[in-house]
Amino acid sequence: MSRKIQKGEDGLSIQLTEKDLQEIVGRVIENVEEALEKEKQPTVKSKVKPIEMKISDTLYAPSVQSNIGNFGVFENTVDAINAGYHAQLDYMKNYQLKDRERILSAIRSAVIKEKQYLAKIVLEETKIGRLEDKVSKHVLVAQQTPGTEELNTESFSGDDGITLVEYAPFGLIGAVTPVTNPTETIINNTIGMLASGNAVVFNVHPSSKKASAFVVTLINKAIKEAGGPANLVTMIKNPTLETVKELTESSKIKLVVGTGGRGLVKTLLQSGKKTIGAGAGNPPVVVDETADRKQAAKSIITGASFDNNLLCIAEKEVFVVDSVADDLIYHFLDQGAYMLDQDQLLKLMDFSLEENAEQQATGCTLDNKRKYHVAKQWIGQDAQLFLEKLGVNKPEVNLLICEVDAEHPFVQLEQMMPVLPIVRVKNVDEAIRLAVDAEHGNKHTAVMHSKNIDNITRFAKEIGTTIFVTNQSSLAGVGFGGEGHSTMTIAGPTGEGITSAKTFTRQRRFVLGDGGLRIIG
Ligand code: NAD
């Protein structure tokens, strides 16, 4: 720096060139940045030590094997809660919206990078669904779960001043996840919950605990690499119904979110906490006489066979108007579905359904009024396994269809097998009536194939589901080939619908009264 020092009447003065000034400003900015960086160092630290994970505890991918350590998986519920609680305080105190986005972007990238591995370990552990569809689900949630962009502040201004409505976090969330989309729900919930400034403790389905521990580790590692706090996402290593209770009873948990069957939602609603409940579905499809049958068959096969029909939004039963039923079935067969004859159907029912001796369903449906439940070992299995058991060799088939009446257990149960029952009906009125019946008031998802806008409107009104898809596969309802963001938590029973960052917030109103800051008029 070239400075000229002069002596005047008032003492020494320094003359600075433009270059000098730029240099000084540059240094000041550097110092301020350094100070801000220091301030960001976590000030609140959890005293609880997470357990050291061994490789044998999870099925680690090669890219994370080298750095296994304290990444959010805790032996007991209290430790998982305390760590998450302190992480959230740190997150709110020391991180801004732009930091949240940086963290989310690291999580998205980590998931995309490990998508194949994640799909593989979920399939290996849960033994349900299809590998390629699980890869797609991971990509979907990583890319199409909204972040902080949803949290736009709302404002009102007028003669009396200005009012702002901001979306604030609840704090620490307790979330329960299903076996059907285990890691996908963790990723989707995490992105939404962290975007809105929360931390989360997961109680995962016990049959998915290893894959879940892997993804919780992966997420925490990504957060750490992005400069975020440790343990923003935690889980209980060996989850049970007892640990769900511990979670919901903790005073540190301010919101509970449950994705699963009716029993889970009912339990969480009894917790006395604010609950977001995403429950069971049994999505009916209505095909009327105006539908494009070829397109309808294609869309229905896509949705009903995806991940072997595990998704809660998947087409589970079809009601088709008699005058077009043969044509629809022709297109099903033409596009690779396999029609079971009556003998095969009886055999398939024989091995895949179990009678409810005590009128108590177990597994995936908890409706105790049904006479049957699906045998656990057949849920989410490949169509090929069913065909093999029936002695049929058709290697390319991934959806079985059958003609049944409306009372058939395959229609009434949320069976989650790649076996799609088709019911012929006189007309669209009967189709709508039976479809509403088969949905059992879940208010979850329904699909219609029709070109008659009056029929579409009537079915949508009468069934009142959270998701209503027309002339597309049910997958479009969660952003697969349809507009709108994605979710793995569709909260029908408690009304939040397609959950995302904004769902996990509290509204807070800030009022600047007495005409304050008003600049117009
Ligand atoms: P599930 O209800 O058996 O289990 C879900 C989770 O809840 C698990 O973690 C389980 O351990 C826990 N749980 C089960 N019963 C409980 C109870 N009584 N009290 C406390 N916790 C309990 O469901 P699943 O078999 O894992 O998943 C399939 C079910 O979930 C289907 O009914 C499907 O429709 C539904 N589901 C809904 C959505 C949605 O967004 N609405 C998404 C995925 C799955």
Coordinates of C-alpha atoms in Angstrom, one line a residue, residues 146-504:
P146 CA -39.5 -29.1 -1.5
G147 CA -37.0 -27.2 0.7
T148 CA -37.1 -23.7 2.2
E149 CA -38.7 -22.1 -0.9
E150 CA -42.0 -23.1 0.6
L151 CA -41.6 -20.8 3.6
N152 CA -42.4 -17.5 2.1
T153 CA -43.4 -15.0 4.7
E154 CA -46.9 -13.6 4.2
S155 CA -47.6 -9.9 4.8
F156 CA -50.5 -7.5 5.2
S157 CA -50.1 -3.7 5.0
G158 CA -52.6 -1.0 5.5
D159 CA -53.4 2.3 7.4
D160 CA -52.6 0.5 10.7
G161 CA -49.2 -0.7 9.8
I162 CA -47.6 -4.0 8.7
T163 CA -48.2 -7.6 9.8
L164 CA -46.0 -10.5 8.9
V165 CA -46.8 -14.2 9.1
E166 CA -43.8 -16.4 9.4
Y167 CA -43.4 -20.2 9.3
A168 CA -41.5 -21.2 12.4
P169 CA -40.3 -24.7 13.4
F170 CA -42.1 -26.8 16.1
G171 CA -38.7 -27.9 17.4
L172 CA -38.0 -31.6 17.8
I173 CA -40.3 -33.9 15.8
G174 CA -40.9 -37.6 16.6
A175 CA -41.6 -39.5 13.3
V176 CA -42.7 -43.1 12.8
T177 CA -42.0 -44.7 9.4
P178 CA -43.4 -47.7 7.5
V179 CA -41.7 -50.8 6.1
T180 CA -43.1 -50.2 2.6
N181 CA -41.0 -47.0 2.0
P182 CA -38.6 -47.0 4.9
T183 CA -35.6 -45.0 3.8
E184 CA -37.6 -43.0 1.3
T185 CA -39.9 -41.8 4.1
I186 CA -36.8 -40.9 6.2
I187 CA -35.3 -38.9 3.4
N188 CA -38.6 -37.2 2.5
N189 CA -39.5 -36.3 6.1
T190 CA -35.9 -35.2 6.9
I191 CA -35.8 -32.8 3.9
G192 CA -39.2 -31.2 4.8
M193 CA -38.6 -31.1 8.5
L194 CA -35.0 -29.7 8.3
A195 CA -36.1 -27.1 5.7
S196 CA -38.5 -25.7 8.2
G197 CA -35.9 -25.6 11.0
N198 CA -36.8 -28.7 13.0
A199 CA -34.8 -31.7 14.1
V200 CA -36.3 -35.2 14.0
V201 CA -36.1 -38.5 15.9
F202 CA -37.2 -41.5 13.9
N203 CA -38.9 -44.6 15.3
V204 CA -38.6 -46.8 12.2
H205 CA -40.4 -50.1 11.4
P206 CA -38.4 -52.8 13.1
S207 CA -38.1 -54.8 9.8
S208 CA -36.2 -51.9 8.2
K209 CA -33.9 -50.9 11.1
K210 CA -30.6 -51.7 9.4
A211 CA -31.3 -49.8 6.2
S212 CA -32.8 -47.0 8.2
A213 CA -29.6 -46.8 10.4
F214 CA -27.6 -46.6 7.2
V215 CA -29.6 -43.7 5.7
V216 CA -29.7 -41.8 9.0
T217 CA -25.9 -42.2 9.1
L218 CA -25.6 -41.1 5.5
I219 CA -27.8 -38.0 6.1
N220 CA -25.8 -37.0 9.3
K221 CA -22.6 -37.4 7.5
A222 CA -23.8 -35.2 4.6
I223 CA -25.0 -32.6 7.2
K224 CA -21.6 -32.6 8.8
E225 CA -19.8 -32.2 5.6
A226 CA -22.0 -29.2 4.8
G227 CA -21.0 -27.7 8.1
G228 CA -24.2 -28.5 9.9
P229 CA -24.8 -29.6 13.5
A230 CA -24.4 -33.3 14.6
N231 CA -27.6 -35.3 15.3
L232 CA -30.2 -33.2 13.6
V233 CA -31.6 -36.5 12.5
T234 CA -31.6 -39.3 15.1
M235 CA -33.1 -42.8 15.4
I236 CA -33.6 -45.5 18.0
K237 CA -31.4 -48.4 17.1
N238 CA -33.9 -51.1 18.1
P239 CA -37.4 -49.6 17.7
T240 CA -40.5 -51.2 19.3
L241 CA -44.0 -50.2 20.2
E242 CA -42.6 -49.3 23.6
T243 CA -40.1 -46.8 22.1
V244 CA -43.0 -45.2 20.1
K245 CA -44.6 -44.6 23.5
E246 CA -41.5 -43.1 25.0
L247 CA -41.1 -40.8 22.0
T248 CA -44.7 -39.5 22.1
E249 CA -44.6 -39.1 25.9
S250 CA -41.4 -37.0 25.9
S251 CA -41.9 -33.3 26.7
K252 CA -39.1 -32.5 24.3
I253 CA -41.1 -33.8 21.3
K254 CA -43.4 -31.0 20.1
L255 CA -45.0 -32.7 17.0
V256 CA -45.5 -36.4 16.1
V257 CA -45.7 -37.5 12.5
G258 CA -46.8 -41.1 11.7
T259 CA -46.8 -42.8 8.3
G260 CA -48.3 -46.3 8.4
G261 CA -51.5 -48.2 9.0
R262 CA -54.6 -47.3 11.0
G263 CA -53.3 -48.7 14.3
L264 CA -50.3 -46.3 14.2
V265 CA -52.4 -43.2 13.4
K266 CA -54.9 -44.1 16.2
T267 CA -52.1 -44.6 18.7
L268 CA -50.4 -41.3 17.8
L269 CA -53.7 -39.4 17.9
Q270 CA -54.1 -40.6 21.5
S271 CA -50.8 -39.2 22.5
G272 CA -52.2 -35.7 23.3
K273 CA -49.6 -34.2 21.1
K274 CA -50.1 -32.3 17.8
T275 CA -50.2 -35.2 15.3
I276 CA -49.8 -35.5 11.6
G277 CA -51.2 -38.9 10.7
A278 CA -50.7 -40.5 7.3
G279 CA -52.7 -43.7 7.2
A280 CA -53.8 -46.7 5.1
G281 CA -55.3 -46.5 1.7
N282 CA -57.1 -48.9 -0.7
P283 CA -57.2 -46.9 -3.9
P284 CA -60.1 -47.9 -6.3
V285 CA -60.0 -47.2 -10.0
V286 CA -63.1 -46.4 -12.0
V287 CA -63.1 -46.9 -15.8
D288 CA -66.2 -45.6 -17.5
E289 CA -67.5 -46.2 -21.1
T290 CA -65.8 -43.0 -22.4
A291 CA -62.2 -44.0 -21.2
D292 CA -59.3 -44.6 -23.6
R293 CA -59.0 -48.3 -22.7
K294 CA -55.5 -48.8 -24.1
Q295 CA -54.2 -45.8 -22.2
A296 CA -56.1 -46.8 -19.0
A297 CA -54.7 -50.3 -19.1
K298 CA -51.2 -48.9 -19.5
S299 CA -51.5 -46.5 -16.7
I300 CA -53.1 -49.0 -14.3
I301 CA -50.4 -51.6 -15.0
T302 CA -47.7 -48.9 -14.3
G303 CA -49.2 -47.9 -11.0
A304 CA -50.4 -51.3 -9.8
S305 CA -47.1 -53.2 -10.5
F306 CA -44.8 -50.5 -9.3
D307 CA -42.7 -51.9 -6.3
N308 CA -45.1 -54.9 -6.4
N309 CA -48.1 -52.7 -5.3
L310 CA -46.6 -51.6 -2.0
L311 CA -47.4 -48.0 -2.3
C312 CA -50.4 -46.7 -0.4
I313 CA -51.4 -44.7 -3.5
A314 CA -51.2 -47.7 -5.9
E315 CA -54.3 -48.9 -7.8
K316 CA -55.7 -51.7 -5.7
E317 CA -59.0 -52.6 -7.4
V318 CA -60.7 -51.7 -10.7
F319 CA -64.4 -51.1 -11.3
V320 CA -65.1 -51.1 -15.0
V321 CA -68.4 -50.5 -16.8
D322 CA -69.5 -53.7 -18.5
S323 CA -69.8 -52.3 -22.0
V324 CA -66.0 -51.7 -22.1
A325 CA -64.8 -54.4 -19.7
D326 CA -63.7 -56.9 -22.3
D327 CA -61.9 -54.2 -24.2
L328 CA -60.0 -53.1 -21.1
I329 CA -59.1 -56.7 -20.2
Y330 CA -57.9 -57.2 -23.8
H331 CA -55.5 -54.2 -23.4
F332 CA -54.3 -55.5 -20.0
L333 CA -53.4 -58.8 -21.6
D334 CA -51.9 -57.1 -24.7
Q335 CA -49.6 -55.1 -22.5
G336 CA -48.3 -58.0 -20.5
A337 CA -50.6 -58.7 -17.6
Y338 CA -51.6 -62.3 -16.8
M339 CA -55.2 -63.2 -16.2
L340 CA -55.8 -65.8 -13.5
D341 CA -58.5 -68.4 -14.2
Q342 CA -60.9 -69.3 -11.4
D343 CA -58.8 -72.4 -10.4
Q344 CA -55.6 -70.3 -10.2
L345 CA -57.4 -67.6 -8.3
L346 CA -58.7 -70.1 -5.6
K347 CA -55.2 -71.5 -5.3
L348 CA -53.6 -68.1 -5.0
M349 CA -56.2 -67.1 -2.3
D350 CA -55.4 -70.3 -0.5
F351 CA -51.7 -69.6 0.0
S352 CA -51.8 -65.8 0.2
L353 CA -54.7 -65.2 2.5
E354 CA -55.1 -66.2 6.1
E355 CA -58.4 -66.3 7.9
N356 CA -58.8 -63.9 10.9
A357 CA -59.6 -66.5 13.5
E358 CA -60.0 -64.0 16.3
Q359 CA -61.3 -61.3 13.9
Q360 CA -58.0 -59.5 14.5
A361 CA -55.9 -58.6 11.5
T362 CA -52.2 -58.5 11.9
G363 CA -49.5 -57.0 9.6
C364 CA -50.5 -54.3 7.2
T365 CA -54.1 -53.9 7.9
L366 CA -55.6 -53.4 11.4
D367 CA -59.2 -53.4 10.4
N368 CA -60.7 -56.0 12.6
K369 CA -64.0 -56.3 10.6
R370 CA -62.4 -58.1 7.7
K371 CA -62.5 -61.9 7.5
Y372 CA -59.0 -62.3 6.0
H373 CA -55.6 -60.7 6.1
V374 CA -52.8 -61.2 3.7
A375 CA -50.1 -63.7 4.7
K376 CA -47.1 -61.6 5.5
Q377 CA -44.7 -63.6 3.3
W378 CA -46.7 -62.7 0.2
I379 CA -46.9 -59.0 0.6
G380 CA -44.9 -57.1 -2.0
Q381 CA -43.6 -60.2 -3.7
D382 CA -42.8 -60.5 -7.4
A383 CA -45.6 -61.7 -9.8
Q384 CA -43.2 -64.3 -10.9
L385 CA -43.2 -66.0 -7.4
F386 CA -47.0 -66.2 -7.5
L387 CA -46.8 -67.7 -11.0
E388 CA -44.1 -70.2 -10.0
K389 CA -46.3 -71.4 -7.1
L390 CA -49.2 -71.8 -9.6
G391 CA -46.9 -73.8 -12.0
V392 CA -47.0 -71.1 -14.7
N393 CA -43.9 -70.1 -16.7
K394 CA -44.4 -66.5 -18.0
P395 CA -41.1 -64.7 -17.2
E396 CA -42.0 -61.3 -18.5
V397 CA -45.2 -60.8 -16.4
N398 CA -45.2 -58.4 -13.5
L399 CA -48.9 -58.0 -12.8
L400 CA -51.6 -60.6 -12.3
I401 CA -55.3 -59.7 -12.9
C402 CA -58.5 -61.5 -12.0
E403 CA -62.2 -61.0 -12.4
V404 CA -64.1 -61.0 -9.1
D405 CA -67.2 -59.6 -7.4
A406 CA -67.1 -56.4 -5.3
E407 CA -67.1 -58.3 -2.0
H408 CA -64.0 -60.3 -2.8
P409 CA -61.3 -60.0 -0.2
F410 CA -58.8 -58.9 -2.9
V411 CA -61.1 -55.9 -3.4
Q412 CA -61.8 -55.1 0.2
L413 CA -58.4 -55.6 1.7
E414 CA -55.4 -53.3 1.2
Q415 CA -53.5 -56.4 0.0
M416 CA -50.3 -54.9 -1.4
M417 CA -49.6 -57.7 -3.9
P418 CA -49.2 -57.4 -7.7
V419 CA -52.6 -59.0 -8.0
L420 CA -55.3 -56.7 -9.4
P421 CA -58.9 -57.6 -9.0
I422 CA -61.4 -56.3 -11.7
V423 CA -65.1 -55.9 -11.0
R424 CA -67.6 -55.5 -13.8
V425 CA -70.4 -53.1 -13.1
K426 CA -73.6 -52.0 -14.9
N427 CA -72.8 -48.4 -15.2
V428 CA -70.8 -45.5 -13.8
D429 CA -73.2 -45.0 -10.9
E430 CA -72.6 -48.5 -9.6
A431 CA -68.9 -48.1 -10.2
I432 CA -68.7 -45.0 -8.1
R433 CA -70.9 -46.4 -5.3
L434 CA -68.8 -49.6 -5.0
A435 CA -65.5 -47.7 -5.3
V436 CA -66.4 -45.4 -2.4
D437 CA -67.3 -48.5 -0.4
A438 CA -64.0 -50.2 -1.2
E439 CA -62.0 -47.2 -0.1
H440 CA -63.5 -47.6 3.4
G441 CA -63.5 -43.9 4.1
N442 CA -59.7 -43.8 4.2
K443 CA -59.9 -40.6 2.1
H444 CA -56.5 -41.5 0.6
T445 CA -56.3 -41.9 -3.2
A446 CA -58.7 -42.7 -6.1
V447 CA -58.1 -42.9 -9.8
M448 CA -60.5 -42.5 -12.7
H449 CA -60.2 -43.1 -16.4
S450 CA -62.9 -41.2 -18.3
K451 CA -63.4 -38.3 -20.8
N452 CA -66.7 -37.4 -19.2
I453 CA -66.1 -34.3 -17.0
D454 CA -69.4 -34.8 -15.1
N455 CA -68.5 -38.3 -14.2
I456 CA -65.0 -37.3 -13.1
T457 CA -66.4 -34.4 -11.0
R458 CA -69.0 -36.6 -9.3
F459 CA -66.5 -39.4 -8.4
A460 CA -64.0 -36.9 -7.1
K461 CA -66.7 -35.3 -4.9
E462 CA -68.2 -38.5 -3.6
I463 CA -65.0 -40.2 -2.7
G464 CA -63.4 -37.1 -1.2
T465 CA -59.8 -38.5 -1.3
T466 CA -56.7 -36.5 -0.6
I467 CA -55.3 -37.6 -4.0
F468 CA -57.6 -38.0 -7.1
V469 CA -55.8 -38.8 -10.4
T470 CA -57.5 -38.9 -13.8
N471 CA -56.3 -40.6 -16.9
Q472 CA -52.8 -41.3 -15.5
S473 CA -51.2 -43.7 -13.2
S474 CA -51.6 -43.2 -9.5
L475 CA -47.9 -42.4 -9.3
A476 CA -48.7 -39.0 -10.9
G477 CA -50.4 -38.2 -7.5
V478 CA -46.9 -38.0 -5.9
G479 CA -45.1 -36.3 -8.7
F480 CA -44.0 -39.3 -10.8
G481 CA -45.2 -38.2 -14.2
G482 CA -47.6 -35.6 -12.7
E483 CA -47.1 -32.0 -11.6
G484 CA -46.5 -31.0 -8.1
H485 CA -44.0 -32.0 -5.4
S486 CA -43.5 -35.4 -4.0
T487 CA -44.2 -36.9 -0.5
M488 CA -44.0 -40.2 1.2
T489 CA -46.4 -39.0 4.0
I490 CA -49.9 -38.3 2.7
A491 CA -51.8 -37.1 5.8
G492 CA -55.4 -37.9 5.0
P493 CA -56.8 -38.6 8.5
T494 CA -55.4 -35.4 10.0
G495 CA -55.9 -33.3 6.9
E496 CA -52.5 -31.9 6.0
G497 CA -52.5 -33.8 2.7
I498 CA -49.3 -34.0 0.6
T499 CA -46.9 -33.0 3.4
S500 CA -43.8 -30.9 2.9
A501 CA -41.7 -28.2 4.7
K502 CA -44.7 -25.9 5.4
T503 CA -46.7 -28.7 7.0
F504 CA -44.1 -29.0 9.8

